[in-house]
Amino acid sequence: MQNWGIFLLFLKGSFSGIRFFSCFSFPLYIFCICYFVTSKFSEIDKQTGQRKEDMDYFFIYPARHYVIPEEDQKSAIVDILEELEEHLPTLDLLESHRLKQRTLYDLEMIEETGSCKGIENYSRHFDHRKPGEKPFCLLDYFPDDFLLVIDESHQTLPQLHGMYKGDYSRKKSLVDYGFRLPSAFDNRPLRFEETELYMKNVIFVSATPGEYEREHSAQVVEQIIRPTGLVVPEVEIHPLVTTLTKKLAEELTDYLARNEIKARYLHSDIKTIERTEIIRELRLGKFDVLVGINLLREGIDIPEVGFIGILDADKEGFLRDTKSLIQIIGRAARNASSKVVLYADKMTDSIKRAVNETERRRAMQVAYNKEHGIVPKTIRKPIKEKVVDITDTKHIPKTDIPNVIIELEAEMREAADRLDFEEAIRLREMVKKLEREVKVA
């Protein structure tokens, strides 16, 4: 082992670029270094597989998005040590010990390998920025006259407002309890007022723009007319006396199933990737109704949807304000025969504004269609191939489970006949899971 240590020092002096291997165990470190010394480096054309160039050495950098040149490390390390000495007296004994241990270990890793886990938290020192100074970002590389387009601005702008405070809140606990130096606060998103400095030429794109967009826009351009002639759906308001909760949504799904309407329920317990498959099955017509609490908002484009019912439309607030109602109503604007019903006991200001805006847009499209002889047709959108199998059964109403078991058993036998045993096993496990649910019920 002593000879290996001498060999390592020799290699480290000759091949300083190959430092990241120190993150491995010691024997593997030596093995990897030896392998690179005795191997031949060549650049290979990825398309033809032909050798393009032979090299005597090759620099391999850590898999980090923050890599610091060696000449900038020494001054930064001095600054970090100074900050550490200033901050340690402000902490309790345990937090002080934890921070000192963590910081010194990080500095040792930076000196030896050029990087460390969480090196970006020291970015202020490497960038030679002052405390609180704006960090560098991708927008700094754009020319002064670049055009910034903010899509779905009614959602994007509030997110830009919240990014800094969310990041600060998360890091405050790390700093308070000695896991990070205060300079970690300066590895952060831009504050909104800093983001505004880049908004010299900006276009806000939204179906429901907010007050900020209206106040800061020199010109407002409405794109109401659709070339397809599709009209915003008619909106009706019906009374409702119940409150929509997750439990009630499940009961509603069961009620529909008992009345021989194929229904499924989409909720937070189902994996995100499996939710896309459930929506795909809706488009394929495997069931007719999909019940959810926050289901149809921005980004959902399902032309097959012909009816949308919004429960508790009169509950002012999140998901029931004017913007949200307009967005949900717009999800049915891909179908020529669509209809939207707001279930509410009272006419709120949000409902009034949403309905008035919907009617205004509808009237403009109807007039345009009449003038140009356009007959609206439902959008034809291809259905993507199946990406994932649904392993969860919580979206299936209890009343519908016996019928689903019969369908799955038929699919299982078909899979076995074509020798697709993996699929047959998956279907068998789903059948067993559903059978257990029936017994529990």
PDB file of C-alpha atoms in Angstrom, residues 53-311:
ATOM      1  CA  GLU A  53      -7.757  11.515 -33.335  1.00  0.00           C
ATOM      2  CA  ASP A  54      -5.377   9.915 -30.839  1.00  0.00           C
ATOM      3  CA  MET A  55      -4.588  11.841 -27.643  1.00  0.00           C
ATOM      4  CA  ASP A  56      -1.817  11.577 -25.060  1.00  0.00           C
ATOM      5  CA  TYR A  57      -4.045  12.933 -22.269  1.00  0.00           C
ATOM      6  CA  PHE A  58      -7.668  13.879 -21.682  1.00  0.00           C
ATOM      7  CA  PHE A  59      -9.312  16.104 -19.046  1.00  0.00           C
ATOM      8  CA  ILE A  60     -12.380  14.655 -17.313  1.00  0.00           C
ATOM      9  CA  TYR A  61     -14.373  17.067 -15.175  1.00  0.00           C
ATOM     10  CA  PRO A  62     -16.875  16.322 -12.379  1.00  0.00           C
ATOM     11  CA  ALA A  63     -20.510  15.808 -13.316  1.00  0.00           C
ATOM     12  CA  ARG A  64     -21.450  19.169 -11.816  1.00  0.00           C
ATOM     13  CA  HIS A  65     -22.972  22.214 -13.436  1.00  0.00           C
ATOM     14  CA  TYR A  66     -20.601  24.428 -11.429  1.00  0.00           C
ATOM     15  CA  VAL A  67     -16.888  23.902 -12.227  1.00  0.00           C
ATOM     16  CA  ILE A  68     -14.282  26.435 -11.045  1.00  0.00           C
ATOM     17  CA  PRO A  69     -10.899  27.142 -12.667  1.00  0.00           C
ATOM     18  CA  GLU A  70      -7.986  26.365 -10.352  1.00  0.00           C
ATOM     19  CA  GLU A  71      -6.728  29.956 -10.366  1.00  0.00           C
ATOM     20  CA  ASP A  72     -10.026  31.192  -8.863  1.00  0.00           C
ATOM     21  CA  GLN A  73     -10.125  28.593  -6.122  1.00  0.00           C
ATOM     22  CA  LYS A  74      -7.457  29.952  -3.810  1.00  0.00           C
ATOM     23  CA  SER A  75      -8.959  33.419  -3.342  1.00  0.00           C
ATOM     24  CA  ALA A  76     -12.446  31.945  -2.993  1.00  0.00           C
ATOM     25  CA  ILE A  77     -11.288  29.479  -0.326  1.00  0.00           C
ATOM     26  CA  VAL A  78      -9.764  32.344   1.653  1.00  0.00           C
ATOM     27  CA  ASP A  79     -13.079  34.247   1.488  1.00  0.00           C
ATOM     28  CA  ILE A  80     -15.042  31.163   2.547  1.00  0.00           C
ATOM     29  CA  LEU A  81     -12.771  30.608   5.546  1.00  0.00           C
ATOM     30  CA  GLU A  82     -13.200  34.253   6.569  1.00  0.00           C
ATOM     31  CA  GLU A  83     -16.987  33.951   6.371  1.00  0.00           C
ATOM     32  CA  LEU A  84     -16.818  30.742   8.394  1.00  0.00           C
ATOM     33  CA  GLU A  85     -14.817  32.395  11.182  1.00  0.00           C
ATOM     34  CA  GLU A  86     -17.217  35.337  11.301  1.00  0.00           C
ATOM     35  CA  HIS A  87     -20.362  33.182  11.371  1.00  0.00           C
ATOM     36  CA  LEU A  88     -19.308  30.444  13.820  1.00  0.00           C
ATOM     37  CA  PRO A  89     -19.615  32.653  16.971  1.00  0.00           C
ATOM     38  CA  THR A  90     -23.273  33.365  16.119  1.00  0.00           C
ATOM     39  CA  LEU A  91     -24.219  29.677  16.373  1.00  0.00           C
ATOM     40  CA  ASP A  92     -24.733  27.311  19.277  1.00  0.00           C
ATOM     41  CA  LEU A  93     -22.102  24.676  20.045  1.00  0.00           C
ATOM     42  CA  LEU A  94     -23.708  21.858  18.051  1.00  0.00           C
ATOM     43  CA  GLU A  95     -24.534  23.983  15.003  1.00  0.00           C
ATOM     44  CA  SER A  96     -21.068  25.581  15.113  1.00  0.00           C
ATOM     45  CA  HIS A  97     -19.342  22.186  15.131  1.00  0.00           C
ATOM     46  CA  ARG A  98     -21.566  20.887  12.332  1.00  0.00           C
ATOM     47  CA  LEU A  99     -20.944  23.905  10.088  1.00  0.00           C
ATOM     48  CA  LYS A 100     -17.189  23.885  10.661  1.00  0.00           C
ATOM     49  CA  GLN A 101     -16.941  20.184   9.880  1.00  0.00           C
ATOM     50  CA  ARG A 102     -19.071  20.480   6.764  1.00  0.00           C
ATOM     51  CA  THR A 103     -17.335  23.566   5.382  1.00  0.00           C
ATOM     52  CA  LEU A 104     -13.785  22.297   5.944  1.00  0.00           C
ATOM     53  CA  TYR A 105     -14.677  19.012   4.281  1.00  0.00           C
ATOM     54  CA  ASP A 106     -16.131  20.860   1.270  1.00  0.00           C
ATOM     55  CA  LEU A 107     -13.008  23.010   0.967  1.00  0.00           C
ATOM     56  CA  GLU A 108     -10.783  19.943   1.089  1.00  0.00           C
ATOM     57  CA  MET A 109     -12.825  18.335  -1.680  1.00  0.00           C
ATOM     58  CA  ILE A 110     -12.603  21.509  -3.768  1.00  0.00           C
ATOM     59  CA  GLU A 111      -8.831  21.644  -3.355  1.00  0.00           C
ATOM     60  CA  GLU A 112      -8.365  17.969  -4.185  1.00  0.00           C
ATOM     61  CA  THR A 113     -10.977  17.371  -6.877  1.00  0.00           C
ATOM     62  CA  GLY A 114     -12.009  20.824  -8.097  1.00  0.00           C
ATOM     63  CA  SER A 115     -15.587  20.338  -6.883  1.00  0.00           C
ATOM     64  CA  CYS A 116     -17.750  19.184  -3.989  1.00  0.00           C
ATOM     65  CA  LYS A 117     -21.348  18.266  -3.368  1.00  0.00           C
ATOM     66  CA  GLY A 118     -23.343  21.500  -3.280  1.00  0.00           C
ATOM     67  CA  ILE A 119     -20.469  23.637  -4.579  1.00  0.00           C
ATOM     68  CA  GLU A 120     -23.031  26.040  -6.055  1.00  0.00           C
ATOM     69  CA  ASN A 121     -23.812  27.208  -2.504  1.00  0.00           C
ATOM     70  CA  TYR A 122     -20.384  28.890  -2.494  1.00  0.00           C
ATOM     71  CA  SER A 123     -20.990  30.549  -5.871  1.00  0.00           C
ATOM     72  CA  ARG A 124     -20.900  34.075  -4.467  1.00  0.00           C
ATOM     73  CA  HIS A 125     -17.257  33.639  -3.477  1.00  0.00           C
ATOM     74  CA  PHE A 126     -16.255  32.080  -6.795  1.00  0.00           C
ATOM     75  CA  ASP A 127     -18.095  34.788  -8.759  1.00  0.00           C
ATOM     76  CA  HIS A 128     -16.583  37.545  -6.573  1.00  0.00           C
ATOM     77  CA  ARG A 129     -20.044  38.948  -5.861  1.00  0.00           C
ATOM     78  CA  LYS A 130     -21.045  41.028  -2.853  1.00  0.00           C
ATOM     79  CA  PRO A 131     -23.630  39.723  -0.340  1.00  0.00           C
ATOM     80  CA  GLY A 132     -27.118  40.111  -1.834  1.00  0.00           C
ATOM     81  CA  GLU A 133     -25.808  40.938  -5.304  1.00  0.00           C
ATOM     82  CA  LYS A 134     -27.753  39.537  -8.257  1.00  0.00           C
ATOM     83  CA  PRO A 135     -26.411  36.176  -9.485  1.00  0.00           C
ATOM     84  CA  PHE A 136     -25.472  35.602 -13.079  1.00  0.00           C
ATOM     85  CA  CYS A 137     -28.005  33.842 -15.269  1.00  0.00           C
ATOM     86  CA  LEU A 138     -28.595  32.690 -18.846  1.00  0.00           C
ATOM     87  CA  LEU A 139     -30.330  35.961 -19.754  1.00  0.00           C
ATOM     88  CA  ASP A 140     -27.023  37.786 -19.239  1.00  0.00           C
ATOM     89  CA  TYR A 141     -25.764  36.208 -22.465  1.00  0.00           C
ATOM     90  CA  PHE A 142     -28.578  37.707 -24.559  1.00  0.00           C
ATOM     91  CA  PRO A 143     -28.156  41.025 -26.424  1.00  0.00           C
ATOM     92  CA  ASP A 144     -29.824  44.149 -25.068  1.00  0.00           C
ATOM     93  CA  ASP A 145     -32.565  44.106 -27.725  1.00  0.00           C
ATOM     94  CA  PHE A 146     -33.678  40.472 -27.357  1.00  0.00           C
ATOM     95  CA  LEU A 147     -37.400  39.642 -27.366  1.00  0.00           C
ATOM     96  CA  LEU A 148     -38.774  37.889 -24.269  1.00  0.00           C
ATOM     97  CA  VAL A 149     -42.011  35.898 -24.702  1.00  0.00           C
ATOM     98  CA  ILE A 150     -43.706  34.831 -21.448  1.00  0.00           C
ATOM     99  CA  ASP A 151     -46.228  32.089 -22.170  1.00  0.00           C
ATOM    100  CA  GLU A 152     -49.154  31.523 -19.780  1.00  0.00           C
ATOM    101  CA  SER A 153     -48.131  34.757 -18.080  1.00  0.00           C
ATOM    102  CA  HIS A 154     -51.003  34.571 -15.570  1.00  0.00           C
ATOM    103  CA  GLN A 155     -49.172  31.555 -14.082  1.00  0.00           C
ATOM    104  CA  THR A 156     -45.546  32.341 -14.937  1.00  0.00           C
ATOM    105  CA  LEU A 157     -45.411  35.811 -13.355  1.00  0.00           C
ATOM    106  CA  PRO A 158     -46.709  34.670  -9.950  1.00  0.00           C
ATOM    107  CA  GLN A 159     -44.168  31.845 -10.067  1.00  0.00           C
ATOM    108  CA  LEU A 160     -41.398  34.360 -10.727  1.00  0.00           C
ATOM    109  CA  HIS A 161     -42.618  36.313  -7.690  1.00  0.00           C
ATOM    110  CA  GLY A 162     -42.521  33.221  -5.489  1.00  0.00           C
ATOM    111  CA  MET A 163     -39.249  31.615  -6.606  1.00  0.00           C
ATOM    112  CA  TYR A 164     -36.928  33.802  -4.539  1.00  0.00           C
ATOM    113  CA  LYS A 165     -38.960  33.625  -1.340  1.00  0.00           C
ATOM    114  CA  GLY A 166     -39.409  29.877  -1.682  1.00  0.00           C
ATOM    115  CA  ASP A 167     -35.670  29.361  -2.147  1.00  0.00           C
ATOM    116  CA  TYR A 168     -34.874  31.649   0.804  1.00  0.00           C
ATOM    117  CA  SER A 169     -37.334  29.862   3.070  1.00  0.00           C
ATOM    118  CA  ARG A 170     -35.825  26.478   2.246  1.00  0.00           C
ATOM    119  CA  LYS A 171     -32.246  27.615   2.856  1.00  0.00           C
ATOM    120  CA  LYS A 172     -32.993  29.533   6.044  1.00  0.00           C
ATOM    121  CA  SER A 173     -33.317  26.317   8.026  1.00  0.00           C
ATOM    122  CA  LEU A 174     -30.029  25.048   6.588  1.00  0.00           C
ATOM    123  CA  VAL A 175     -28.245  28.246   7.596  1.00  0.00           C
ATOM    124  CA  ASP A 176     -29.898  28.522  11.020  1.00  0.00           C
ATOM    125  CA  TYR A 177     -28.951  24.956  11.992  1.00  0.00           C
ATOM    126  CA  GLY A 178     -25.385  24.989  10.742  1.00  0.00           C
ATOM    127  CA  PHE A 179     -25.690  23.048   7.508  1.00  0.00           C
ATOM    128  CA  ARG A 180     -24.710  25.954   5.261  1.00  0.00           C
ATOM    129  CA  LEU A 181     -22.967  29.318   5.416  1.00  0.00           C
ATOM    130  CA  PRO A 182     -25.114  32.457   4.938  1.00  0.00           C
ATOM    131  CA  SER A 183     -23.545  32.877   1.481  1.00  0.00           C
ATOM    132  CA  ALA A 184     -25.762  29.970   0.384  1.00  0.00           C
ATOM    133  CA  PHE A 185     -28.590  32.539   0.254  1.00  0.00           C
ATOM    134  CA  ASP A 186     -26.814  34.172  -2.689  1.00  0.00           C
ATOM    135  CA  ASN A 187     -27.051  31.054  -4.829  1.00  0.00           C
ATOM    136  CA  ARG A 188     -30.637  31.891  -5.673  1.00  0.00           C
ATOM    137  CA  PRO A 189     -33.228  32.676  -8.327  1.00  0.00           C
ATOM    138  CA  LEU A 190     -33.665  36.264  -9.395  1.00  0.00           C
ATOM    139  CA  ARG A 191     -35.978  38.516  -7.435  1.00  0.00           C
ATOM    140  CA  PHE A 192     -38.917  39.718  -9.510  1.00  0.00           C
ATOM    141  CA  GLU A 193     -37.593  43.268  -9.670  1.00  0.00           C
ATOM    142  CA  GLU A 194     -34.289  41.838 -10.982  1.00  0.00           C
ATOM    143  CA  THR A 195     -36.176  39.830 -13.612  1.00  0.00           C
ATOM    144  CA  GLU A 196     -37.939  43.021 -14.702  1.00  0.00           C
ATOM    145  CA  LEU A 197     -34.568  44.460 -15.756  1.00  0.00           C
ATOM    146  CA  TYR A 198     -34.572  41.985 -18.647  1.00  0.00           C
ATOM    147  CA  MET A 199     -38.133  42.868 -19.724  1.00  0.00           C
ATOM    148  CA  LYS A 200     -37.142  45.512 -22.253  1.00  0.00           C
ATOM    149  CA  ASN A 201     -39.034  43.909 -25.136  1.00  0.00           C
ATOM    150  CA  VAL A 202     -41.605  41.466 -23.814  1.00  0.00           C
ATOM    151  CA  ILE A 203     -44.781  39.767 -25.033  1.00  0.00           C
ATOM    152  CA  PHE A 204     -47.205  38.355 -22.462  1.00  0.00           C
ATOM    153  CA  VAL A 205     -49.241  35.434 -23.798  1.00  0.00           C
ATOM    154  CA  SER A 206     -52.325  34.362 -21.850  1.00  0.00           C
ATOM    155  CA  ALA A 207     -56.012  33.613 -22.260  1.00  0.00           C
ATOM    156  CA  THR A 208     -56.584  35.228 -18.860  1.00  0.00           C
ATOM    157  CA  PRO A 209     -53.984  37.988 -18.355  1.00  0.00           C
ATOM    158  CA  GLY A 210     -53.619  39.539 -14.928  1.00  0.00           C
ATOM    159  CA  GLU A 211     -53.415  43.149 -13.777  1.00  0.00           C
ATOM    160  CA  TYR A 212     -49.620  43.272 -14.163  1.00  0.00           C
ATOM    161  CA  GLU A 213     -49.753  42.344 -17.838  1.00  0.00           C
ATOM    162  CA  ARG A 214     -52.485  44.893 -18.530  1.00  0.00           C
ATOM    163  CA  GLU A 215     -50.694  47.707 -16.683  1.00  0.00           C
ATOM    164  CA  HIS A 216     -47.319  47.052 -18.341  1.00  0.00           C
ATOM    165  CA  SER A 217     -48.509  46.466 -21.910  1.00  0.00           C
ATOM    166  CA  ALA A 218     -48.352  49.303 -24.438  1.00  0.00           C
ATOM    167  CA  GLN A 219     -50.645  47.342 -26.750  1.00  0.00           C
ATOM    168  CA  VAL A 220     -53.176  44.552 -26.178  1.00  0.00           C
ATOM    169  CA  VAL A 221     -53.853  42.159 -29.051  1.00  0.00           C
ATOM    170  CA  GLU A 222     -56.757  39.732 -28.740  1.00  0.00           C
ATOM    171  CA  GLN A 223     -56.664  36.472 -30.644  1.00  0.00           C
ATOM    172  CA  ILE A 224     -60.286  35.441 -30.300  1.00  0.00           C
ATOM    173  CA  ILE A 225     -61.091  34.081 -33.756  1.00  0.00           C
ATOM    174  CA  ARG A 226     -60.114  30.462 -34.340  1.00  0.00           C
ATOM    175  CA  PRO A 227     -59.413  29.404 -37.954  1.00  0.00           C
ATOM    176  CA  THR A 228     -61.243  26.138 -37.193  1.00  0.00           C
ATOM    177  CA  GLY A 229     -64.417  28.071 -36.405  1.00  0.00           C
ATOM    178  CA  LEU A 230     -64.749  26.333 -33.041  1.00  0.00           C
ATOM    179  CA  VAL A 231     -66.881  28.333 -30.633  1.00  0.00           C
ATOM    180  CA  VAL A 232     -66.422  28.721 -26.886  1.00  0.00           C
ATOM    181  CA  PRO A 233     -69.014  26.374 -25.313  1.00  0.00           C
ATOM    182  CA  GLU A 234     -72.320  27.542 -23.958  1.00  0.00           C
ATOM    183  CA  VAL A 235     -72.380  27.942 -20.200  1.00  0.00           C
ATOM    184  CA  GLU A 236     -75.312  27.038 -17.983  1.00  0.00           C
ATOM    185  CA  ILE A 237     -75.673  27.511 -14.230  1.00  0.00           C
ATOM    186  CA  HIS A 238     -77.479  24.914 -12.109  1.00  0.00           C
ATOM    187  CA  PRO A 239     -78.056  24.839  -8.330  1.00  0.00           C
ATOM    188  CA  LEU A 240     -75.979  22.566  -6.091  1.00  0.00           C
ATOM    189  CA  VAL A 241     -76.136  21.990  -2.343  1.00  0.00           C
ATOM    190  CA  THR A 242     -73.112  19.744  -1.752  1.00  0.00           C
ATOM    191  CA  THR A 243     -69.426  20.478  -1.212  1.00  0.00           C
ATOM    192  CA  LEU A 244     -66.849  18.876  -3.492  1.00  0.00           C
ATOM    193  CA  THR A 245     -64.228  16.907  -1.576  1.00  0.00           C
ATOM    194  CA  LYS A 246     -62.061  13.947  -2.463  1.00  0.00           C
ATOM    195  CA  LYS A 247     -64.455  11.604  -0.661  1.00  0.00           C
ATOM    196  CA  LEU A 248     -67.485  13.079  -2.437  1.00  0.00           C
ATOM    197  CA  ALA A 249     -65.764  12.772  -5.805  1.00  0.00           C
ATOM    198  CA  GLU A 250     -65.249   9.059  -5.131  1.00  0.00           C
ATOM    199  CA  GLU A 251     -68.918   8.711  -4.177  1.00  0.00           C
ATOM    200  CA  LEU A 252     -69.944  10.583  -7.326  1.00  0.00           C
ATOM    201  CA  THR A 253     -67.911   8.137  -9.408  1.00  0.00           C
ATOM    202  CA  ASP A 254     -69.647   5.215  -7.668  1.00  0.00           C
ATOM    203  CA  TYR A 255     -73.042   6.826  -8.269  1.00  0.00           C
ATOM    204  CA  LEU A 256     -72.340   7.118 -11.997  1.00  0.00           C
ATOM    205  CA  ALA A 257     -71.161   3.495 -12.127  1.00  0.00           C
ATOM    206  CA  ARG A 258     -74.348   2.301 -10.401  1.00  0.00           C
ATOM    207  CA  ASN A 259     -76.312   4.067 -13.146  1.00  0.00           C
ATOM    208  CA  GLU A 260     -74.370   2.137 -15.806  1.00  0.00           C
ATOM    209  CA  ILE A 261     -72.133   5.068 -16.773  1.00  0.00           C
ATOM    210  CA  LYS A 262     -68.506   4.075 -17.103  1.00  0.00           C
ATOM    211  CA  ALA A 263     -66.647   6.486 -14.843  1.00  0.00           C
ATOM    212  CA  ARG A 264     -63.162   6.789 -13.394  1.00  0.00           C
ATOM    213  CA  TYR A 265     -61.738   8.999 -10.658  1.00  0.00           C
ATOM    214  CA  LEU A 266     -58.417  10.854 -10.944  1.00  0.00           C
ATOM    215  CA  HIS A 267     -56.776  11.837  -7.652  1.00  0.00           C
ATOM    216  CA  SER A 268     -53.440  12.594  -6.023  1.00  0.00           C
ATOM    217  CA  ASP A 269     -52.868   9.000  -4.867  1.00  0.00           C
ATOM    218  CA  ILE A 270     -52.327   7.855  -8.448  1.00  0.00           C
ATOM    219  CA  LYS A 271     -48.802   8.202  -9.826  1.00  0.00           C
ATOM    220  CA  THR A 272     -48.338  11.168 -12.152  1.00  0.00           C
ATOM    221  CA  ILE A 273     -47.140   9.061 -15.072  1.00  0.00           C
ATOM    222  CA  GLU A 274     -50.182   6.783 -14.732  1.00  0.00           C
ATOM    223  CA  ARG A 275     -52.565   9.752 -14.833  1.00  0.00           C
ATOM    224  CA  THR A 276     -51.583  10.377 -18.459  1.00  0.00           C
ATOM    225  CA  GLU A 277     -52.585   6.810 -19.316  1.00  0.00           C
ATOM    226  CA  ILE A 278     -55.969   7.276 -17.630  1.00  0.00           C
ATOM    227  CA  ILE A 279     -56.577  10.402 -19.733  1.00  0.00           C
ATOM    228  CA  ARG A 280     -55.469   8.428 -22.804  1.00  0.00           C
ATOM    229  CA  GLU A 281     -58.063   5.747 -22.011  1.00  0.00           C
ATOM    230  CA  LEU A 282     -60.701   8.482 -21.745  1.00  0.00           C
ATOM    231  CA  ARG A 283     -59.817   9.608 -25.273  1.00  0.00           C
ATOM    232  CA  LEU A 284     -59.969   6.021 -26.495  1.00  0.00           C
ATOM    233  CA  GLY A 285     -63.503   5.709 -25.102  1.00  0.00           C
ATOM    234  CA  LYS A 286     -62.737   2.975 -22.573  1.00  0.00           C
ATOM    235  CA  PHE A 287     -64.875   4.970 -20.135  1.00  0.00           C
ATOM    236  CA  ASP A 288     -67.142   7.988 -20.488  1.00  0.00           C
ATOM    237  CA  VAL A 289     -66.711  10.203 -17.411  1.00  0.00           C
ATOM    238  CA  LEU A 290     -63.598  11.298 -15.533  1.00  0.00           C
ATOM    239  CA  VAL A 291     -64.131  12.812 -12.077  1.00  0.00           C
ATOM    240  CA  GLY A 292     -61.458  14.930 -10.413  1.00  0.00           C
ATOM    241  CA  ILE A 293     -61.005  17.928  -8.112  1.00  0.00           C
ATOM    242  CA  ASN A 294     -58.395  19.918 -10.059  1.00  0.00           C
ATOM    243  CA  LEU A 295     -58.555  18.185 -13.406  1.00  0.00           C
ATOM    244  CA  LEU A 296     -59.110  20.510 -16.347  1.00  0.00           C
ATOM    245  CA  ARG A 297     -56.891  23.561 -16.242  1.00  0.00           C
ATOM    246  CA  GLU A 298     -54.093  24.946 -18.412  1.00  0.00           C
ATOM    247  CA  GLY A 299     -52.302  22.557 -20.725  1.00  0.00           C
ATOM    248  CA  ILE A 300     -55.024  19.880 -20.910  1.00  0.00           C
ATOM    249  CA  ASP A 301     -56.112  19.439 -24.529  1.00  0.00           C
ATOM    250  CA  ILE A 302     -58.720  16.683 -24.989  1.00  0.00           C
ATOM    251  CA  PRO A 303     -60.896  17.222 -28.092  1.00  0.00           C
ATOM    252  CA  GLU A 304     -63.112  14.291 -27.105  1.00  0.00           C
ATOM    253  CA  VAL A 305     -64.405  16.172 -24.050  1.00  0.00           C
ATOM    254  CA  GLY A 306     -67.978  17.220 -24.857  1.00  0.00           C
ATOM    255  CA  PHE A 307     -69.218  18.130 -21.396  1.00  0.00           C
ATOM    256  CA  ILE A 308     -67.598  19.767 -18.381  1.00  0.00           C
ATOM    257  CA  GLY A 309     -69.375  20.096 -15.049  1.00  0.00           C
ATOM    258  CA  ILE A 310     -67.792  22.455 -12.506  1.00  0.00           C
ATOM    259  CA  LEU A 311     -69.022  21.670  -8.998  1.00  0.00           C
TER     260      LEU A 311
END
